[in-house]
PDB file as gemmi writes it, atoms N, CA and C in Angstrom:
CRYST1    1.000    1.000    1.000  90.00  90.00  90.00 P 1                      
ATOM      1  N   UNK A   1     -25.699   7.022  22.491  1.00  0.00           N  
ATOM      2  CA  UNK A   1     -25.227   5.701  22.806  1.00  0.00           C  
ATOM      3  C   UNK A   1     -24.719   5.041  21.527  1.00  0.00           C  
ATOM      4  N   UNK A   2     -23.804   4.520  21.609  1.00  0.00           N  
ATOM      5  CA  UNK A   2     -23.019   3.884  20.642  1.00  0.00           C  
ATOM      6  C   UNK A   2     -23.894   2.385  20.199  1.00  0.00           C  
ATOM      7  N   UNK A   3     -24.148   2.253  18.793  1.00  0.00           N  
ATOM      8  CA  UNK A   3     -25.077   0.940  18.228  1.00  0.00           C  
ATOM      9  C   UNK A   3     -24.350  -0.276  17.750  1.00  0.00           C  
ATOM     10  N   UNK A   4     -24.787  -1.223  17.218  1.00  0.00           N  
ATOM     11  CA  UNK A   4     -24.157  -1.711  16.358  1.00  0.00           C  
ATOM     12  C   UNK A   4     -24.109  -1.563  15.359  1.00  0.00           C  
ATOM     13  N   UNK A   5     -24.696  -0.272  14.423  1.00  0.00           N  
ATOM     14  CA  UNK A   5     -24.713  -0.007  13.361  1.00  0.00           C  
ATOM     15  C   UNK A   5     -23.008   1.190  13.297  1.00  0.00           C  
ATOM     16  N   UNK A   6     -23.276   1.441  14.838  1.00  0.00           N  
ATOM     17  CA  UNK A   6     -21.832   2.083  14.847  1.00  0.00           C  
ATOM     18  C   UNK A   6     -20.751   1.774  14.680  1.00  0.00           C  
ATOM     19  N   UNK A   7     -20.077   0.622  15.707  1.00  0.00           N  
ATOM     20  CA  UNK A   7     -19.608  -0.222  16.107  1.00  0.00           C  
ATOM     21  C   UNK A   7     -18.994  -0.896  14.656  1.00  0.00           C  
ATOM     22  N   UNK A   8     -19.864  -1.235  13.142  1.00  0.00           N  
ATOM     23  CA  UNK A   8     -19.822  -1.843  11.837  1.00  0.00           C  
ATOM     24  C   UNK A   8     -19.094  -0.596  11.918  1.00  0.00           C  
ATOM     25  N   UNK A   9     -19.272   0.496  12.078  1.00  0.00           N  
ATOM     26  CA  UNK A   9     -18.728   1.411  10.860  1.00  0.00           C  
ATOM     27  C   UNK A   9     -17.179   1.927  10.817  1.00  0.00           C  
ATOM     28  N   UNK A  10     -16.969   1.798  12.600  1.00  0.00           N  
ATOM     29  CA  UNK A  10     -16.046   2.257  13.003  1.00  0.00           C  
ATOM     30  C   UNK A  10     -15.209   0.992  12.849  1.00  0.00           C  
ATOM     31  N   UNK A  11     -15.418  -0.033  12.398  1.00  0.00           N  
ATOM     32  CA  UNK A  11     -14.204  -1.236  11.807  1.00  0.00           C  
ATOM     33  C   UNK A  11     -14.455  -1.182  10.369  1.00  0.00           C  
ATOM     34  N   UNK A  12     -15.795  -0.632  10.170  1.00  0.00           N  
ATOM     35  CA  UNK A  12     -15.810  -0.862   8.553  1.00  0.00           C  
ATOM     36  C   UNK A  12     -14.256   0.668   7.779  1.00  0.00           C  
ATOM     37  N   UNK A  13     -14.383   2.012   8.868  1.00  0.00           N  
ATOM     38  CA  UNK A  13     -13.678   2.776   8.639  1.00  0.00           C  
ATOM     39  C   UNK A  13     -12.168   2.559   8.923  1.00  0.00           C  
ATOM     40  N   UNK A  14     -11.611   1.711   9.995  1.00  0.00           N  
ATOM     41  CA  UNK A  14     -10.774   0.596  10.366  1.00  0.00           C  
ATOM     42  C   UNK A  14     -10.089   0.663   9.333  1.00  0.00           C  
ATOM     43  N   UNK A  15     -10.433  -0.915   8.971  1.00  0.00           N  
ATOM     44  CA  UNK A  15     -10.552  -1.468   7.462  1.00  0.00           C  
ATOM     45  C   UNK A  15     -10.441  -0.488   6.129  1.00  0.00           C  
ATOM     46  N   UNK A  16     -11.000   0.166   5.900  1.00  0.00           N  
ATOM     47  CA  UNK A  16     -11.124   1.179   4.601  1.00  0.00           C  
ATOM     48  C   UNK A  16      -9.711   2.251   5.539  1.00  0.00           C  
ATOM     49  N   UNK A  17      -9.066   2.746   6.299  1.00  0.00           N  
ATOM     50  CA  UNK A  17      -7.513   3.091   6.902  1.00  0.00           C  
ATOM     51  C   UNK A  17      -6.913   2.634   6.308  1.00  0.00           C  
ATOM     52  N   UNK A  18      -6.349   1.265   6.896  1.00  0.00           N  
ATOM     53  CA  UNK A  18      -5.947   0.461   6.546  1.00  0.00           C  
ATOM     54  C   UNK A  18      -5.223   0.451   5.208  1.00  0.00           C  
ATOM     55  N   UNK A  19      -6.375   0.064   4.566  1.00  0.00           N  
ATOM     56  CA  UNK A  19      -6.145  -0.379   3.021  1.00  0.00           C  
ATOM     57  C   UNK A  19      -5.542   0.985   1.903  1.00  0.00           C  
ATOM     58  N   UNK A  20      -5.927   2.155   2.419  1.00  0.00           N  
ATOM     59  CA  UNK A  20      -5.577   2.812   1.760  1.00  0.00           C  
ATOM     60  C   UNK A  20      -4.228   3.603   2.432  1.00  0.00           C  
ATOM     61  N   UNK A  21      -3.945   3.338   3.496  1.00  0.00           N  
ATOM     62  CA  UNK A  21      -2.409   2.926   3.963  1.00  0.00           C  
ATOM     63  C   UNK A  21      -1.664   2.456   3.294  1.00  0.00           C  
ATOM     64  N   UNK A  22      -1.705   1.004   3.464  1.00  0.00           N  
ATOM     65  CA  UNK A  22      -1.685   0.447   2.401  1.00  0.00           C  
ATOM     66  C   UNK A  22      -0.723   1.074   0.407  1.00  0.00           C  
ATOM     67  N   UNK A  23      -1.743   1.503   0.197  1.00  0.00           N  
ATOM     68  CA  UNK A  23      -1.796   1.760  -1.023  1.00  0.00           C  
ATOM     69  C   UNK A  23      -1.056   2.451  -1.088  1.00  0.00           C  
ATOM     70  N   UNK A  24      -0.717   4.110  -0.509  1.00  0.00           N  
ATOM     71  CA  UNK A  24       0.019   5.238  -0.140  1.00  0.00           C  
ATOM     72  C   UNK A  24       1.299   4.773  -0.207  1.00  0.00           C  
ATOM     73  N   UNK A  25       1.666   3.434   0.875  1.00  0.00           N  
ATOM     74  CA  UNK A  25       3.008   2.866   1.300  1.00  0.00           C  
ATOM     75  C   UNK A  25       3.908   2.341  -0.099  1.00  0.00           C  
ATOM     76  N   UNK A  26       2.921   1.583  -0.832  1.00  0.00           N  
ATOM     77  CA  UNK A  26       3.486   1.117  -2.086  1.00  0.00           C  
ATOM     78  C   UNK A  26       3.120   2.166  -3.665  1.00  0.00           C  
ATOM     79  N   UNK A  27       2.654   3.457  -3.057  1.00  0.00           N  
ATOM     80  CA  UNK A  27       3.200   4.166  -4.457  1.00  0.00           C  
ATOM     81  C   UNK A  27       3.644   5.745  -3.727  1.00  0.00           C  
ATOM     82  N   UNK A  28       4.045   5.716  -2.537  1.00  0.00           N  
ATOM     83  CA  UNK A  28       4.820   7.080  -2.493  1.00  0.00           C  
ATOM     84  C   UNK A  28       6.234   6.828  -1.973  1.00  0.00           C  
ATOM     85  N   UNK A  29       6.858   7.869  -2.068  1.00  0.00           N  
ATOM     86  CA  UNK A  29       8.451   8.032  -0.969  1.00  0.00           C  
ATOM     87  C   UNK A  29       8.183   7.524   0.362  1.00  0.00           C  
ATOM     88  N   UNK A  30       9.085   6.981   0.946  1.00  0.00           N  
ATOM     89  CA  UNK A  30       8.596   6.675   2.173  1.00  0.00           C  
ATOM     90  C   UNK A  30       8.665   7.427   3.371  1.00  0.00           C  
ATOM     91  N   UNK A  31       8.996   8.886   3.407  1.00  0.00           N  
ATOM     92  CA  UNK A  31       8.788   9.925   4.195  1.00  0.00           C  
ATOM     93  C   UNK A  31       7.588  10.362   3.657  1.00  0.00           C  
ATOM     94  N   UNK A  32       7.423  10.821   2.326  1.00  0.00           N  
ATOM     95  CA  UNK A  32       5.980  11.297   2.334  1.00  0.00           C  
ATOM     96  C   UNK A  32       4.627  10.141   2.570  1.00  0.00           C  
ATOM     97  N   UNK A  33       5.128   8.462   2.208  1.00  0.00           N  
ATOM     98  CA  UNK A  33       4.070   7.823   2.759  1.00  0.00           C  
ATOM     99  C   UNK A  33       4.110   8.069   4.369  1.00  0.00           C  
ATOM    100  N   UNK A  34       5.129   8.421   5.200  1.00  0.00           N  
ATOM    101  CA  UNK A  34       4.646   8.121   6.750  1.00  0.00           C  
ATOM    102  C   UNK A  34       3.958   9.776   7.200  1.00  0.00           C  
ATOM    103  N   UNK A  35       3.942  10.573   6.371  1.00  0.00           N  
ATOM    104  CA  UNK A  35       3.061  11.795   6.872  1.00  0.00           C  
ATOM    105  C   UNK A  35       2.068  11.583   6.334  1.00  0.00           C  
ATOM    106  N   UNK A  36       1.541  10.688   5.236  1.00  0.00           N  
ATOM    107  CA  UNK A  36       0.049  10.912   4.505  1.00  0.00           C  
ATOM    108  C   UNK A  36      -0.197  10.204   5.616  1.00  0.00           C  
ATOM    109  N   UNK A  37       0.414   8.743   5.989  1.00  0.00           N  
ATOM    110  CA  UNK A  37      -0.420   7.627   7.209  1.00  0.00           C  
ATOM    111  C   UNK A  37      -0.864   8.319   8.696  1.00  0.00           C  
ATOM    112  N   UNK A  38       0.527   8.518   8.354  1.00  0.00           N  
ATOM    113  CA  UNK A  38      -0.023   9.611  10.234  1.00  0.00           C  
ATOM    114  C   UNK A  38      -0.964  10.488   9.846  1.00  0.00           C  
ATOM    115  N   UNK A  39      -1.264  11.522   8.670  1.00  0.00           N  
ATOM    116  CA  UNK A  39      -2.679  12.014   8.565  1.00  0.00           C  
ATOM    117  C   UNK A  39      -3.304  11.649   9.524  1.00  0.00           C  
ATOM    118  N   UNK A  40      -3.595  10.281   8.318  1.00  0.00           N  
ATOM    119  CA  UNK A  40      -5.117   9.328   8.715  1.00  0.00           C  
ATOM    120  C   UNK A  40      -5.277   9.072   9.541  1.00  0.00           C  
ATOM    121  N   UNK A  41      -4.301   8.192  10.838  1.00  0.00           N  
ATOM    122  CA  UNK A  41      -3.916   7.921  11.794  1.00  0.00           C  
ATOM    123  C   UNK A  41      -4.720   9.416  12.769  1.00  0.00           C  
ATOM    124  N   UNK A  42      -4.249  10.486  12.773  1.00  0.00           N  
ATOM    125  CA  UNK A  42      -4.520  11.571  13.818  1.00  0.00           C  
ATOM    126  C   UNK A  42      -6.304  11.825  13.407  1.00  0.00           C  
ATOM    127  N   UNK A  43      -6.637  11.614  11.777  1.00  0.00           N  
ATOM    128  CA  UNK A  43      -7.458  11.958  11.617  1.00  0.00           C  
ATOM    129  C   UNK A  43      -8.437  10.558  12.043  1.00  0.00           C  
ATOM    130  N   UNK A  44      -8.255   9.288  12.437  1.00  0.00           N  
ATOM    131  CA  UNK A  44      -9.162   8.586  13.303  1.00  0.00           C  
ATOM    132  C   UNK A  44      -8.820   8.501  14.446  1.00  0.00           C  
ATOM    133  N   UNK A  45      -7.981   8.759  15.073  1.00  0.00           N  
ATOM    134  CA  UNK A  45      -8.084   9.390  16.687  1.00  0.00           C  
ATOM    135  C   UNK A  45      -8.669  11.096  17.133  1.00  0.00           C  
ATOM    136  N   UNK A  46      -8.971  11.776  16.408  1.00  0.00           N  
ATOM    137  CA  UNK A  46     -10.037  12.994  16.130  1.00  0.00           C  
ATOM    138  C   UNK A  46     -11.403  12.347  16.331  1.00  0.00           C  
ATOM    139  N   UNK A  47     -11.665  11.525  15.360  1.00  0.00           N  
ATOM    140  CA  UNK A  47     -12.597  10.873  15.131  1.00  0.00           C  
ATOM    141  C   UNK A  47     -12.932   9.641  16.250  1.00  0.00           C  
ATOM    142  N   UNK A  48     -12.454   9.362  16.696  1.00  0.00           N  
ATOM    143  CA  UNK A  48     -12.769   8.418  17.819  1.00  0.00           C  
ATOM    144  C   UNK A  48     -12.783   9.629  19.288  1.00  0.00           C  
ATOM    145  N   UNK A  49     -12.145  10.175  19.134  1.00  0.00           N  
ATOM    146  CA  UNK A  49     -12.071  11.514  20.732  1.00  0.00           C  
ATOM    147  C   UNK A  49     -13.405  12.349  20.494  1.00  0.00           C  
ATOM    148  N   UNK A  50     -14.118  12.667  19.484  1.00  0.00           N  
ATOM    149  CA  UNK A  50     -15.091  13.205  19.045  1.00  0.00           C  
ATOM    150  C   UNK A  50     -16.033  12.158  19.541  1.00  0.00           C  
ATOM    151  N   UNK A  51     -16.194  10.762  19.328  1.00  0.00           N  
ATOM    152  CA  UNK A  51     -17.030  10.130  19.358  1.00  0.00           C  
ATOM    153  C   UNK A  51     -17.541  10.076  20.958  1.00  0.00           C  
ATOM    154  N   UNK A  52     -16.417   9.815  21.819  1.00  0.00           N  
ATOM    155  CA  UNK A  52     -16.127  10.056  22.899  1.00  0.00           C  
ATOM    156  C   UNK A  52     -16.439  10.830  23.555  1.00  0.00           C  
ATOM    157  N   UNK A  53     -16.408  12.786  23.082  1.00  0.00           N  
ATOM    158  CA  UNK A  53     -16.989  13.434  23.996  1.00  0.00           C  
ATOM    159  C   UNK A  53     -18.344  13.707  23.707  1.00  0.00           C  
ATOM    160  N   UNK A  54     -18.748  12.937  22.587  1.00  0.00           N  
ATOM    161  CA  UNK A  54     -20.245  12.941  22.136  1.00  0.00           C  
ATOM    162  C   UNK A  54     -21.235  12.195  23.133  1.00  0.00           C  
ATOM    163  N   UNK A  55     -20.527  11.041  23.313  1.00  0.00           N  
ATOM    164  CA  UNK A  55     -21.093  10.006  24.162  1.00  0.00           C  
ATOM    165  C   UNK A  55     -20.922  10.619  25.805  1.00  0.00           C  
ATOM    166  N   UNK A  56     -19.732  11.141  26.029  1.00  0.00           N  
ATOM    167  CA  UNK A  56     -19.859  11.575  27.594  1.00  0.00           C  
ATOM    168  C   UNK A  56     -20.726  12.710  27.927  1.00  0.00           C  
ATOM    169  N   UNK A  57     -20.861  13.620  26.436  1.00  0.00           N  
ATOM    170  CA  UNK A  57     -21.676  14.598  27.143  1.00  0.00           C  
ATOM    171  C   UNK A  57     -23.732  14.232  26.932  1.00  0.00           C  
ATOM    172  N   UNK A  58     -23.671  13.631  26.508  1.00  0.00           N  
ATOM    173  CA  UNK A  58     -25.313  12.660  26.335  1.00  0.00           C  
ATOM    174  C   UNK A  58     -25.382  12.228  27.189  1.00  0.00           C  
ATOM    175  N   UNK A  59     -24.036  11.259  28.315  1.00  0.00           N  
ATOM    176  CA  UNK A  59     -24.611  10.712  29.734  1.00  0.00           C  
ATOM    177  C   UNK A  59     -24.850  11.425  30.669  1.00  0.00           C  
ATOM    178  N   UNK A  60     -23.807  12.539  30.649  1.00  0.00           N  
ATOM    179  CA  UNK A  60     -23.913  14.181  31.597  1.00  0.00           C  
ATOM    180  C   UNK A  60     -25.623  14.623  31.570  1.00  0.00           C  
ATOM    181  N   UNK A  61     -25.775  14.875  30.083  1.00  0.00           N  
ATOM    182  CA  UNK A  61     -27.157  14.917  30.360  1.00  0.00           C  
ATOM    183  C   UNK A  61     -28.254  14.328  30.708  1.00  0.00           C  
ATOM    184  N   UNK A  62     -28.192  12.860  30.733  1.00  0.00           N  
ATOM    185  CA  UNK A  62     -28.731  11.726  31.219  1.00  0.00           C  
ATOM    186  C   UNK A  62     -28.815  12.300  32.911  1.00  0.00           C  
ATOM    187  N   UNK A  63     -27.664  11.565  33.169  1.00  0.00           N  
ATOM    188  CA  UNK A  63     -27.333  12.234  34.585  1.00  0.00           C  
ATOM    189  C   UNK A  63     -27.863  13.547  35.235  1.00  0.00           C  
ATOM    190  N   UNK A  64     -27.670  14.551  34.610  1.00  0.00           N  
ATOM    191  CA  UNK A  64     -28.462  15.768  35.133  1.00  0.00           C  
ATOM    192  C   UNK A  64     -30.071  15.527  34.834  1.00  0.00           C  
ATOM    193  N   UNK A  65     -30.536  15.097  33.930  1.00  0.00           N  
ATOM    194  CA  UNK A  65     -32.055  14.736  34.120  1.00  0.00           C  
ATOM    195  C   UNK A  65     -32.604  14.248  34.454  1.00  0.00           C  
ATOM    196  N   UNK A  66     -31.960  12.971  35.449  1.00  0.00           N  
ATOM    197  CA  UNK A  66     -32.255  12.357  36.378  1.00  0.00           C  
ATOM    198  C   UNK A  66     -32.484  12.802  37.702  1.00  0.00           C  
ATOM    199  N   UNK A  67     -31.021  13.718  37.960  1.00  0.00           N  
ATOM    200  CA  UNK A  67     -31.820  14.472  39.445  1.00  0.00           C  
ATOM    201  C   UNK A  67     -32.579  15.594  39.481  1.00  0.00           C  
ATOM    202  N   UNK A  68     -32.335  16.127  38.373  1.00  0.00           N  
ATOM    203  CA  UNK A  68     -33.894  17.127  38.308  1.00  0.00           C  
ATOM    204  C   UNK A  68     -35.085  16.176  38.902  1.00  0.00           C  
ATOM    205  N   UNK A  69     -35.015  15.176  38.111  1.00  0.00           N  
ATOM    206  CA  UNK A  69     -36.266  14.401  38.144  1.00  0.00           C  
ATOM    207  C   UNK A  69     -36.938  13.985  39.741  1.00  0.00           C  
ATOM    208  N   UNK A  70     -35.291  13.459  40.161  1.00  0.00           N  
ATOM    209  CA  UNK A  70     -35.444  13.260  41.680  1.00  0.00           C  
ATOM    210  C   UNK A  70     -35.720  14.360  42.638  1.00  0.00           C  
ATOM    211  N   UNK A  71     -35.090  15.640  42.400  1.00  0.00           N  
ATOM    212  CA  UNK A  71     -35.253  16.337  43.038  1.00  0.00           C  
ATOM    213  C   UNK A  71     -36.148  16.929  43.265  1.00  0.00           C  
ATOM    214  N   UNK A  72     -37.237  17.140  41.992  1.00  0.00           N  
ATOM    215  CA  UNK A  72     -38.733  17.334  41.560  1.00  0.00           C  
ATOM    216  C   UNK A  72     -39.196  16.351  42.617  1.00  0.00           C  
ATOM    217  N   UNK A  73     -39.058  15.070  42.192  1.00  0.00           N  
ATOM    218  CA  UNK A  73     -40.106  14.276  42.862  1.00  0.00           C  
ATOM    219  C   UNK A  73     -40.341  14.457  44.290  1.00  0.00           C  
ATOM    220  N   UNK A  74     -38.748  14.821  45.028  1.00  0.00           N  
ATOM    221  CA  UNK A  74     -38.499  14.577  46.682  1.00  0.00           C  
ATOM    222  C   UNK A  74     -39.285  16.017  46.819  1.00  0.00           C  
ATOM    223  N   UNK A  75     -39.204  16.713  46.439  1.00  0.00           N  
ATOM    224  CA  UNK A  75     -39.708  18.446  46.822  1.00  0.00           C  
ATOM    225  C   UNK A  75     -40.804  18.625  46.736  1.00  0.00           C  
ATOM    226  N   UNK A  76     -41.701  17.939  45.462  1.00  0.00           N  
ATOM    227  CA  UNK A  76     -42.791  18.023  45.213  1.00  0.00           C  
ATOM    228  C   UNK A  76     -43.245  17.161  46.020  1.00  0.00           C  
ATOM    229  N   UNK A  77     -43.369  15.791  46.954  1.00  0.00           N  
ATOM    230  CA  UNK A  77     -44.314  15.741  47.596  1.00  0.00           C  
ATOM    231  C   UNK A  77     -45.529  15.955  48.459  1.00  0.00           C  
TER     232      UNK A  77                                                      
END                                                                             
């Protein structure tokens, strides 16, 4: 489950993009600044799709341990 300690990090990582965007833009060519940005760019949508199937597959398992649970309970009476 996603926290708020997460939530900080993933704007704190935002932010720290950003800036070093940024930086790239005003000291490279501007073809080689738009492939370093898009890097970063693909490399926090990796990073956010990762986060994503992290979180869907923890509820999957949520979900499946729940009807075990139920199904235990209804059978076992």
């Amino acid at each position: 489950m996603i926290t708020i300690q997460d939530l900080y990090n993933i704007v704190g990582n935002k932010i720290s993009n950003e800036i070093g965007k940024s930086i790239i833009r005003n000291n490279f060519p501007p073809q080689t600044a738009e492939q370093m940005c898009n890097a970063i760019d693909q490399h926090e949508a990796a990073d956010h799709f990762q986060r994503f199937l992290t979180e869907w597959i923890e509820a999957q398992q949520r979900q499946q341990q729940a009807i075990q649970a139920f199904l235990q309970q209804y059978y076992n009476r």
